[in-house]
Amino acid sequence: MVLLPFSLISLRLIWIPLSAVLNLFGISVTFWLLPIVWVAAAGVLFVRFAQTLLLTPALGARALTIEESSVAQPVWQEVAAAAGINPDKFVLRVIDADELNAFACGGHLVVTTSFSLRHLGPRELAGVFAHELSHHLGLHTVSLTLIHWFSLPIIALARVGFAVKNVARAATDTFVAHSSALTALGRVISAVLTAVSWIFLIVLYASDAVGNLVGHRSEFDADQRSVRLGYGRELASALNTVIAHGGGQRSIGWRQRLNASHPPARTRVARIEATLRHPSGI
């Protein structure tokens, strides 16, 4: 993973002030404890209880209401039975949003929107659940969760770098404007901090772009697995509903394509329908 060395460098740079603070309290700890703890914490993210406790609020999600459960649970149990798994292995959560959307997260979460529960019929909802379950069965959510987790130190360092750069520039303009040498030094420090921050952000953006391209393949794979589970038509119908509401449009230009986390809904529908016409190709 291209993020790992930059994540490690970010942790090392973050460790410098953190170590100084610990030393003030007479605490001496080796740097390698930080990456070890960070990796161990990544493992905790895949524990069902931890996901329910930590990721649910982090995603802005909540537990389903009694009314929502009466709609979603029977459909979910049907899809889980079709896949031959225990439905209680996964946790359903909902986000209050006025859009048709759903996603799988971590190793146990299946999240949809309140709008989806209100506007999708039981068969369409089954297609959506089959698709998200397919992400879990294909282990797509594992790589995505790890990418997000290991990118956090990079994001933190980049933000700190830009913040310190702004402070350095303001201090230079305010306190040392009378000295050309000190002004030049302040400008150099600000430029170096900007350059370092942008290097880390470029790595992050490049990783996101590659991740999105790989993510397109995982979306198609999850669609195909949904067809094998017997929910191809239901998923295609749900995607057509997304299209009818103005979503899932084709990206225009290479920048939009790199930033798009999902392939166009029309392309996905076309592939699903082609597979349904020629099931031997599954």
Short mmCIF file of C-alpha atoms in Angstrom, two decimals:
data_model
loop_
_atom_site.label_atom_id
_atom_site.label_comp_id
_atom_site.label_asym_id
_atom_site.label_seq_id
_atom_site.Cartn_x
_atom_site.Cartn_y
_atom_site.Cartn_z
CA MET A 1 0.00 0.00 0.00
CA VAL A 2 1.50 3.31 -1.13
CA LEU A 3 0.03 5.10 1.90
CA LEU A 4 1.97 3.08 4.47
CA PRO A 5 5.40 4.76 4.18
CA PHE A 6 3.82 8.24 4.13
CA SER A 7 1.57 7.30 7.03
CA LEU A 8 4.66 6.15 8.95
CA ILE A 9 6.52 9.38 8.13
CA SER A 10 3.49 11.39 9.26
CA LEU A 11 3.37 9.51 12.55
CA ARG A 12 7.11 10.13 13.00
CA LEU A 13 6.70 13.88 12.50
CA ILE A 14 3.66 13.96 14.78
CA TRP A 15 5.68 12.04 17.36
CA ILE A 16 8.29 14.82 17.69
CA PRO A 17 6.09 17.33 19.57
CA LEU A 18 4.18 14.51 21.28
CA SER A 19 7.44 13.05 22.62
CA ALA A 20 8.51 16.49 23.86
CA VAL A 21 5.28 16.84 25.83
CA LEU A 22 5.68 13.35 27.32
CA ASN A 23 9.26 14.14 28.34
CA LEU A 24 8.02 17.17 30.28
CA PHE A 25 6.11 14.72 32.49
CA GLY A 26 9.08 12.38 32.76
CA ILE A 27 7.55 9.80 30.41
CA SER A 28 9.96 8.18 27.98
CA VAL A 29 8.42 5.99 25.29
CA THR A 30 9.93 4.64 22.08
CA PHE A 31 8.47 5.97 18.83
CA TRP A 32 7.64 2.51 17.53
CA LEU A 33 4.94 2.18 20.16
CA LEU A 34 2.87 4.74 18.22
CA PRO A 35 2.68 2.86 14.88
CA ILE A 36 2.16 -0.42 16.74
CA VAL A 37 -0.79 1.07 18.62
CA TRP A 38 -2.09 2.61 15.37
CA VAL A 39 -2.02 -0.74 13.56
CA ALA A 40 -3.62 -2.49 16.55
CA ALA A 41 -6.36 0.14 16.60
CA ALA A 42 -7.05 -0.64 12.93
CA GLY A 43 -7.74 -4.22 13.95
CA VAL A 44 -10.23 -3.06 16.57
CA LEU A 45 -12.22 -1.36 13.81
CA PHE A 46 -13.23 -4.78 12.52
CA VAL A 47 -14.69 -5.92 15.83
CA ARG A 48 -18.48 -5.83 15.59
CA PHE A 49 -18.98 -4.14 18.96
CA ALA A 50 -16.34 -1.49 18.22
CA GLN A 51 -17.86 -0.75 14.83
CA THR A 52 -21.30 -0.32 16.32
CA LEU A 53 -19.97 1.88 19.12
CA LEU A 54 -17.41 3.99 17.22
CA LEU A 55 -18.13 3.96 13.50
CA THR A 56 -21.88 4.51 13.79
CA PRO A 57 -21.57 8.02 15.31
CA ALA A 58 -18.48 8.76 13.19
CA LEU A 59 -20.57 8.15 10.07
CA GLY A 60 -23.44 10.23 11.39
CA ALA A 61 -25.62 7.12 11.43
CA ARG A 62 -28.10 5.82 14.00
CA ALA A 63 -30.08 2.74 14.89
CA LEU A 64 -33.28 2.09 12.97
CA THR A 65 -36.59 3.16 14.46
CA ILE A 66 -39.27 0.54 15.09
CA GLU A 67 -41.04 1.60 11.90
CA GLU A 68 -37.82 1.46 9.86
CA SER A 69 -36.95 -1.94 11.32
CA SER A 70 -40.34 -3.29 10.29
CA VAL A 71 -39.45 -2.34 6.71
CA ALA A 72 -35.76 -3.24 6.61
CA GLN A 73 -35.34 -6.29 8.86
CA PRO A 74 -37.58 -8.75 6.94
CA VAL A 75 -35.88 -7.78 3.68
CA TRP A 76 -32.42 -8.06 5.23
CA GLN A 77 -33.18 -11.48 6.72
CA GLU A 78 -34.36 -12.69 3.32
CA VAL A 79 -31.17 -11.51 1.59
CA ALA A 80 -28.96 -12.98 4.32
CA ALA A 81 -30.76 -16.32 4.00
CA ALA A 82 -30.19 -16.28 0.23
CA ALA A 83 -26.47 -15.80 0.89
CA GLY A 84 -26.46 -18.51 3.55
CA ILE A 85 -25.25 -16.30 6.38
CA ASN A 86 -26.51 -15.32 9.81
CA PRO A 87 -28.26 -11.93 9.49
CA ASP A 88 -27.18 -11.02 13.03
CA LYS A 89 -23.54 -11.04 11.92
CA PHE A 90 -24.16 -7.60 10.44
CA VAL A 91 -25.66 -4.42 11.85
CA LEU A 92 -28.13 -2.25 9.96
CA ARG A 93 -27.82 1.49 10.45
CA VAL A 94 -29.50 4.49 8.84
CA ILE A 95 -28.42 8.04 7.98
CA ASP A 96 -31.00 10.82 7.88
CA ALA A 97 -30.55 12.10 4.33
CA ASP A 98 -32.81 13.06 1.44
CA GLU A 99 -31.04 10.91 -1.14
CA LEU A 100 -31.07 7.35 -2.37
CA ASN A 101 -27.88 5.82 -1.06
CA ALA A 102 -26.42 2.91 0.87
CA PHE A 103 -22.96 1.62 1.66
CA ALA A 104 -21.12 -1.11 3.49
CA CYS A 105 -18.49 -0.18 6.07
CA GLY A 106 -15.90 -2.01 8.13
CA GLY A 107 -16.66 -5.66 8.48
CA HIS A 108 -20.17 -5.59 9.91
CA LEU A 109 -22.05 -2.38 9.06
CA VAL A 110 -24.67 -1.95 6.35
CA VAL A 111 -25.82 1.66 6.17
CA THR A 112 -28.68 3.11 4.16
CA THR A 113 -30.56 6.41 4.18
CA SER A 114 -33.95 7.24 5.63
CA PHE A 115 -34.98 8.41 2.15
CA SER A 116 -34.15 4.98 0.72
CA LEU A 117 -36.26 3.22 3.33
CA ARG A 118 -39.19 5.49 2.57
CA HIS A 119 -39.05 5.44 -1.23
CA LEU A 120 -37.70 2.02 -2.23
CA GLY A 121 -40.06 -0.92 -2.45
CA PRO A 122 -39.21 -4.20 -0.69
CA ARG A 123 -37.78 -5.77 -3.87
CA GLU A 124 -35.61 -2.75 -4.69
CA LEU A 125 -34.43 -2.59 -1.08
CA ALA A 126 -33.53 -6.28 -1.31
CA GLY A 127 -31.40 -5.50 -4.36
CA VAL A 128 -29.61 -2.74 -2.47
CA PHE A 129 -29.00 -4.95 0.57
CA ALA A 130 -27.73 -7.75 -1.67
CA HIS A 131 -25.24 -5.35 -3.24
CA GLU A 132 -23.95 -4.07 0.11
CA LEU A 133 -23.76 -7.58 1.52
CA SER A 134 -21.76 -8.54 -1.57
CA HIS A 135 -19.21 -5.87 -0.66
CA HIS A 136 -18.75 -7.55 2.71
CA LEU A 137 -18.57 -11.03 1.21
CA GLY A 138 -16.00 -9.79 -1.31
CA LEU A 139 -13.95 -8.15 1.50
CA HIS A 140 -14.12 -4.83 -0.35
CA THR A 141 -14.89 -2.97 2.86
CA VAL A 142 -11.72 -4.24 4.55
CA SER A 143 -9.37 -2.51 2.12
CA LEU A 144 -11.47 0.66 2.08
CA THR A 145 -11.53 0.91 5.88
CA LEU A 146 -7.75 0.37 6.10
CA ILE A 147 -7.09 3.01 3.43
CA HIS A 148 -9.17 5.56 5.33
CA TRP A 149 -7.55 4.67 8.65
CA PHE A 150 -3.95 4.91 7.43
CA SER A 151 -4.68 8.17 5.62
CA LEU A 152 -5.68 9.92 8.86
CA PRO A 153 -2.08 10.76 9.98
CA ILE A 154 -1.36 12.17 6.51
CA ILE A 155 -4.46 14.36 6.61
CA ALA A 156 -3.62 15.51 10.15
CA LEU A 157 -0.02 16.37 9.24
CA ALA A 158 -1.06 18.24 6.09
CA ARG A 159 -3.59 20.31 8.03
CA VAL A 160 -1.07 21.10 10.75
CA GLY A 161 1.47 22.04 8.09
CA PHE A 162 -0.89 24.50 6.42
CA ALA A 163 -1.90 25.95 9.81
CA VAL A 164 1.71 26.45 10.92
CA LYS A 165 2.50 27.95 7.52
CA ASN A 166 -0.21 30.54 8.01
CA VAL A 167 1.07 31.31 11.52
CA ALA A 168 4.64 31.66 10.22
CA ARG A 169 3.54 34.00 7.44
CA ALA A 170 1.44 36.13 9.81
CA ALA A 171 4.27 36.30 12.37
CA THR A 172 6.71 37.30 9.64
CA ASP A 173 4.47 40.09 8.38
CA THR A 174 3.75 41.36 11.91
CA PHE A 175 6.97 41.08 13.89
CA VAL A 176 9.94 40.96 11.52
CA ALA A 177 8.78 43.09 8.61
CA HIS A 178 11.54 45.59 9.53
CA SER A 179 14.27 43.00 8.85
CA SER A 180 14.73 41.83 5.29
CA ALA A 181 16.81 38.84 6.43
CA LEU A 182 14.23 37.64 8.96
CA THR A 183 11.43 38.29 6.49
CA ALA A 184 13.22 36.16 3.91
CA LEU A 185 13.74 33.41 6.51
CA GLY A 186 10.06 33.49 7.42
CA ARG A 187 9.09 33.26 3.78
CA VAL A 188 11.40 30.28 3.28
CA ILE A 189 9.95 28.46 6.30
CA SER A 190 6.43 29.16 5.05
CA ALA A 191 7.32 27.89 1.56
CA VAL A 192 8.91 24.71 2.94
CA LEU A 193 5.88 23.95 5.10
CA THR A 194 3.59 24.55 2.13
CA ALA A 195 5.66 22.27 -0.10
CA VAL A 196 5.78 19.46 2.47
CA SER A 197 2.04 19.72 3.11
CA TRP A 198 1.27 19.60 -0.60
CA ILE A 199 3.53 16.57 -1.11
CA PHE A 200 1.54 14.62 1.46
CA LEU A 201 -1.76 15.85 0.05
CA ILE A 202 -0.74 14.88 -3.49
CA VAL A 203 0.10 11.38 -2.28
CA LEU A 204 -3.30 11.26 -0.58
CA TYR A 205 -5.13 12.50 -3.69
CA ALA A 206 -3.25 10.04 -5.91
CA SER A 207 -4.09 7.20 -3.54
CA ASP A 208 -7.75 8.26 -3.54
CA ALA A 209 -7.79 8.35 -7.35
CA VAL A 210 -6.30 4.86 -7.60
CA GLY A 211 -8.68 3.69 -4.87
CA ASN A 212 -11.64 5.06 -6.81
CA LEU A 213 -10.56 3.26 -9.97
CA VAL A 214 -10.21 0.01 -8.02
CA GLY A 215 -13.50 0.83 -6.30
CA HIS A 216 -15.25 0.84 -9.66
CA ARG A 217 -14.19 -2.76 -10.14
CA SER A 218 -15.45 -3.66 -6.66
CA GLU A 219 -18.83 -2.08 -7.50
CA PHE A 220 -19.12 -4.18 -10.64
CA ASP A 221 -18.02 -7.28 -8.70
CA ALA A 222 -20.66 -6.61 -6.02
CA ASP A 223 -23.28 -6.17 -8.76
CA GLN A 224 -22.34 -9.53 -10.27
CA ARG A 225 -22.44 -11.23 -6.88
CA SER A 226 -25.91 -9.74 -6.34
CA VAL A 227 -27.02 -11.32 -9.61
CA ARG A 228 -25.68 -14.68 -8.45
CA LEU A 229 -27.65 -14.28 -5.22
CA GLY A 230 -30.78 -13.82 -7.32
CA TYR A 231 -31.24 -10.06 -6.88
CA GLY A 232 -30.01 -8.72 -10.21
CA ARG A 233 -33.37 -7.39 -11.41
CA GLU A 234 -34.11 -5.88 -8.02
CA LEU A 235 -30.74 -4.09 -7.97
CA ALA A 236 -31.20 -2.83 -11.53
CA SER A 237 -34.62 -1.49 -10.56
CA ALA A 238 -33.12 0.32 -7.55
CA LEU A 239 -30.42 1.84 -9.76
CA ASN A 240 -33.05 2.99 -12.24
CA THR A 241 -34.80 4.71 -9.34
CA VAL A 242 -31.52 6.48 -8.53
CA ILE A 243 -31.29 7.59 -12.17
CA ALA A 244 -34.90 8.81 -12.11
CA HIS A 245 -34.03 10.99 -9.10
CA GLY A 246 -31.11 12.54 -10.99
CA GLY A 247 -28.32 10.51 -9.40
CA GLY A 248 -25.62 8.20 -10.73
CA GLN A 249 -24.75 10.43 -13.68
CA ARG A 250 -21.76 9.75 -15.90
CA SER A 251 -18.68 11.77 -14.94
CA ILE A 252 -17.57 14.40 -17.44
CA GLY A 253 -13.83 14.79 -17.90
CA TRP A 254 -10.92 12.85 -16.49
CA ARG A 255 -10.88 14.79 -13.19
CA GLN A 256 -14.46 13.86 -12.39
CA ARG A 257 -13.78 10.25 -13.36
CA LEU A 258 -10.81 10.08 -10.99
CA ASN A 259 -12.85 11.63 -8.18
CA ALA A 260 -15.92 9.44 -8.75
CA SER A 261 -16.14 6.65 -6.18
CA HIS A 262 -18.84 4.80 -8.15
CA PRO A 263 -19.23 4.01 -11.84
CA PRO A 264 -22.26 5.56 -13.61
CA ALA A 265 -25.56 3.95 -12.63
CA ARG A 266 -26.54 3.50 -16.29
CA THR A 267 -23.36 1.53 -16.94
CA ARG A 268 -24.04 -0.69 -13.96
CA VAL A 269 -27.63 -1.31 -15.08
CA ALA A 270 -26.45 -2.19 -18.59
CA ARG A 271 -23.93 -4.71 -17.22
CA ILE A 272 -26.48 -6.26 -14.87
CA GLU A 273 -29.03 -6.62 -17.67
CA ALA A 274 -26.40 -8.13 -19.96
CA THR A 275 -25.54 -10.69 -17.28
CA LEU A 276 -29.21 -11.51 -16.77
CA ARG A 277 -29.58 -12.12 -20.51
CA HIS A 278 -26.48 -14.33 -20.57
CA PRO A 279 -26.27 -15.94 -17.11
CA SER A 280 -23.65 -18.43 -18.29
CA GLY A 281 -21.13 -15.58 -18.19
CA ILE A 282 -21.46 -15.11 -14.44
#
